[in-house]
Amino acid sequence: MDDGEPVEPNHHLQHRYPAESRYCAMCGGALKPRIVLPDRKRLKVCERCGFVEFVGPKAVAGCLVVAERRVLLLRRGNPPAIGKWTFPGGYIDLGETPAAAAMRETAEEVGLEVAIERVHGVYADPARPDAMVVVYLATAGPDARPSLSAEALEVAFFGADEIPWNELAFRTTRDALDDWASAMAAARSG
Ligand SMILES: [Zn+2]
């Protein structure tokens, strides 16, 4: 079987899903809004086979890699928010744990093999909660040096008072770093 040329996702098109999906993923029949039991939620249901299109937020995982009270951020090389700063992370694959996804994305984006310490927090943008982001605190070895990739145009460590608040990629980036900076300030005064 010929799979053809690799394809590049069109983000504008991807973001129209699931709002504009029209056909059943199982049989290709037409989807129609119906009340679904037991919760009586209005969902799209296939008129032909009865398949219910349950959709939820996309799951994302990432790492705050901390060394000497500074956190690693990268300048994004891909849309959306190209050129803005965030921490390494990405979509969790089906069949992958959140922690494994966070470690894999960190290795792919900045070339660091990290150890997860614990969950930092779970974040979503209240204005557009179409993704939920699981953020871990992680550490790299003392001699580990981050590297650049197509996804990371620039990589740097920032102290709590050095974070580029006006150049962050997402609301979830800001909220996760805000919590981290608060925790650092509390640890310093406590
Ligand atoms: Zn169907």
mmCIF file of C-alpha atoms in Angstrom, residues 38-151:
data_model
loop_
_atom_site.group_PDB
_atom_site.id
_atom_site.type_symbol
_atom_site.label_atom_id
_atom_site.label_comp_id
_atom_site.label_asym_id
_atom_site.label_seq_id
_atom_site.Cartn_x
_atom_site.Cartn_y
_atom_site.Cartn_z
ATOM 1 C CA PRO A 38 -27.868 8.997 30.643
ATOM 2 C CA ASP A 39 -26.589 12.590 30.910
ATOM 3 C CA ARG A 40 -29.017 14.009 28.328
ATOM 4 C CA LYS A 41 -26.150 15.817 26.630
ATOM 5 C CA ARG A 42 -26.642 17.065 23.094
ATOM 6 C CA LEU A 43 -24.063 15.224 20.994
ATOM 7 C CA LYS A 44 -23.605 14.287 17.350
ATOM 8 C CA VAL A 45 -24.928 10.793 16.601
ATOM 9 C CA CYS A 46 -24.650 8.826 13.354
ATOM 10 C CA GLU A 47 -28.029 8.458 11.674
ATOM 11 C CA ARG A 48 -26.933 5.181 10.079
ATOM 12 C CA CYS A 49 -25.049 3.149 12.761
ATOM 13 C CA GLY A 50 -25.790 5.006 16.018
ATOM 14 C CA PHE A 51 -22.147 5.863 16.800
ATOM 15 C CA VAL A 52 -22.010 8.738 19.308
ATOM 16 C CA GLU A 53 -19.250 11.284 18.693
ATOM 17 C CA PHE A 54 -17.917 11.812 22.232
ATOM 18 C CA VAL A 55 -15.225 14.482 22.096
ATOM 19 C CA GLY A 56 -13.195 16.034 24.900
ATOM 20 C CA PRO A 57 -10.291 18.402 25.322
ATOM 21 C CA LYS A 58 -6.972 17.441 23.781
ATOM 22 C CA ALA A 59 -4.478 16.281 26.394
ATOM 23 C CA VAL A 60 -1.072 17.967 26.478
ATOM 24 C CA ALA A 61 1.886 17.287 28.787
ATOM 25 C CA GLY A 62 5.014 19.321 29.410
ATOM 26 C CA CYS A 63 7.961 19.850 31.740
ATOM 27 C CA LEU A 64 9.242 22.721 33.801
ATOM 28 C CA VAL A 65 12.894 21.704 33.752
ATOM 29 C CA VAL A 66 14.415 23.470 36.743
ATOM 30 C CA ALA A 67 18.127 23.872 37.452
ATOM 31 C CA GLU A 68 19.596 26.158 40.125
ATOM 32 C CA ARG A 69 16.257 27.920 40.693
ATOM 33 C CA ARG A 70 15.843 28.704 36.991
ATOM 34 C CA VAL A 71 13.342 27.232 34.564
ATOM 35 C CA LEU A 72 14.011 26.196 30.979
ATOM 36 C CA LEU A 73 11.926 27.878 28.284
ATOM 37 C CA LEU A 74 12.087 27.611 24.518
ATOM 38 C CA ARG A 75 11.126 30.014 21.754
ATOM 39 C CA ARG A 76 8.561 28.192 19.596
ATOM 40 C CA GLY A 77 9.526 27.345 16.024
ATOM 41 C CA ASN A 78 6.061 26.179 14.963
ATOM 42 C CA PRO A 79 2.589 27.721 14.805
ATOM 43 C CA PRO A 80 0.562 28.551 16.779
ATOM 44 C CA ALA A 81 2.380 31.270 18.776
ATOM 45 C CA ILE A 82 5.528 30.939 16.665
ATOM 46 C CA GLY A 83 8.398 32.950 18.159
ATOM 47 C CA LYS A 84 6.839 33.057 21.645
ATOM 48 C CA TRP A 85 8.286 31.427 24.768
ATOM 49 C CA THR A 86 6.939 28.340 26.498
ATOM 50 C CA PHE A 87 8.158 25.202 28.235
ATOM 51 C CA PRO A 88 8.750 21.937 26.292
ATOM 52 C CA GLY A 89 5.570 19.914 25.813
ATOM 53 C CA GLY A 90 3.069 18.566 23.338
ATOM 54 C CA TYR A 91 0.096 16.334 22.682
ATOM 55 C CA ILE A 92 -0.113 13.031 24.538
ATOM 56 C CA ASP A 93 -0.314 10.156 22.072
ATOM 57 C CA LEU A 94 -3.030 7.550 22.473
ATOM 58 C CA GLY A 95 -1.469 4.715 24.513
ATOM 59 C CA GLU A 96 1.126 6.976 26.147
ATOM 60 C CA THR A 97 1.120 8.173 29.768
ATOM 61 C CA PRO A 98 1.230 11.937 30.445
ATOM 62 C CA ALA A 99 4.638 11.616 32.137
ATOM 63 C CA ALA A 100 6.087 9.656 29.189
ATOM 64 C CA ALA A 101 4.728 12.265 26.764
ATOM 65 C CA ALA A 102 6.256 15.122 28.773
ATOM 66 C CA MET A 103 9.652 13.389 28.805
ATOM 67 C CA ARG A 104 9.463 12.502 25.099
ATOM 68 C CA GLU A 105 8.529 16.037 24.062
ATOM 69 C CA THR A 106 11.340 17.485 26.180
ATOM 70 C CA ALA A 107 13.854 15.142 24.535
ATOM 71 C CA GLU A 108 12.515 15.944 21.049
ATOM 72 C CA GLU A 109 12.362 19.703 21.461
ATOM 73 C CA VAL A 110 15.439 20.551 23.528
ATOM 74 C CA GLY A 111 17.470 17.310 23.537
ATOM 75 C CA LEU A 112 17.295 16.742 27.279
ATOM 76 C CA GLU A 113 16.680 13.412 29.014
ATOM 77 C CA VAL A 114 14.876 14.527 32.159
ATOM 78 C CA ALA A 115 13.661 12.892 35.364
ATOM 79 C CA ILE A 116 10.143 13.789 36.463
ATOM 80 C CA GLU A 117 9.954 14.944 40.069
ATOM 81 C CA ARG A 118 6.219 15.512 40.526
ATOM 82 C CA VAL A 119 3.117 17.111 39.061
ATOM 83 C CA HIS A 120 3.327 20.912 39.081
ATOM 84 C CA GLY A 121 -0.276 21.512 38.041
ATOM 85 C CA VAL A 122 -2.993 20.982 35.450
ATOM 86 C CA TYR A 123 -3.940 23.986 33.312
ATOM 87 C CA ALA A 124 -6.558 25.045 30.768
ATOM 88 C CA ASP A 125 -7.343 28.393 29.148
ATOM 89 C CA PRO A 126 -10.722 29.461 30.599
ATOM 90 C CA ALA A 127 -11.521 31.393 27.414
ATOM 91 C CA ARG A 128 -10.869 28.371 25.195
ATOM 92 C CA PRO A 129 -10.564 25.164 27.251
ATOM 93 C CA ASP A 130 -10.057 22.902 24.235
ATOM 94 C CA ALA A 131 -6.815 21.521 25.677
ATOM 95 C CA MET A 132 -5.759 20.501 29.177
ATOM 96 C CA VAL A 133 -2.082 20.731 30.003
ATOM 97 C CA VAL A 134 -0.452 18.486 32.606
ATOM 98 C CA VAL A 135 2.742 20.211 33.743
ATOM 99 C CA TYR A 136 5.507 18.353 35.586
ATOM 100 C CA LEU A 137 8.503 19.598 37.509
ATOM 101 C CA ALA A 138 11.573 17.856 36.111
ATOM 102 C CA THR A 139 15.344 17.873 36.428
ATOM 103 C CA ALA A 140 18.156 17.134 34.012
ATOM 104 C CA GLY A 141 21.614 15.895 34.910
ATOM 105 C CA PRO A 142 24.110 18.521 36.169
ATOM 106 C CA ASP A 143 26.063 18.411 32.900
ATOM 107 C CA ALA A 144 23.029 18.324 30.618
ATOM 108 C CA ARG A 145 22.965 21.043 27.980
ATOM 109 C CA PRO A 146 19.758 21.835 26.081
ATOM 110 C CA SER A 147 19.953 21.921 22.285
ATOM 111 C CA LEU A 148 17.901 23.588 19.575
ATOM 112 C CA SER A 149 15.478 21.915 17.177
ATOM 113 C CA ALA A 150 12.936 22.882 14.517
ATOM 114 C CA GLU A 151 10.502 23.305 17.398
#
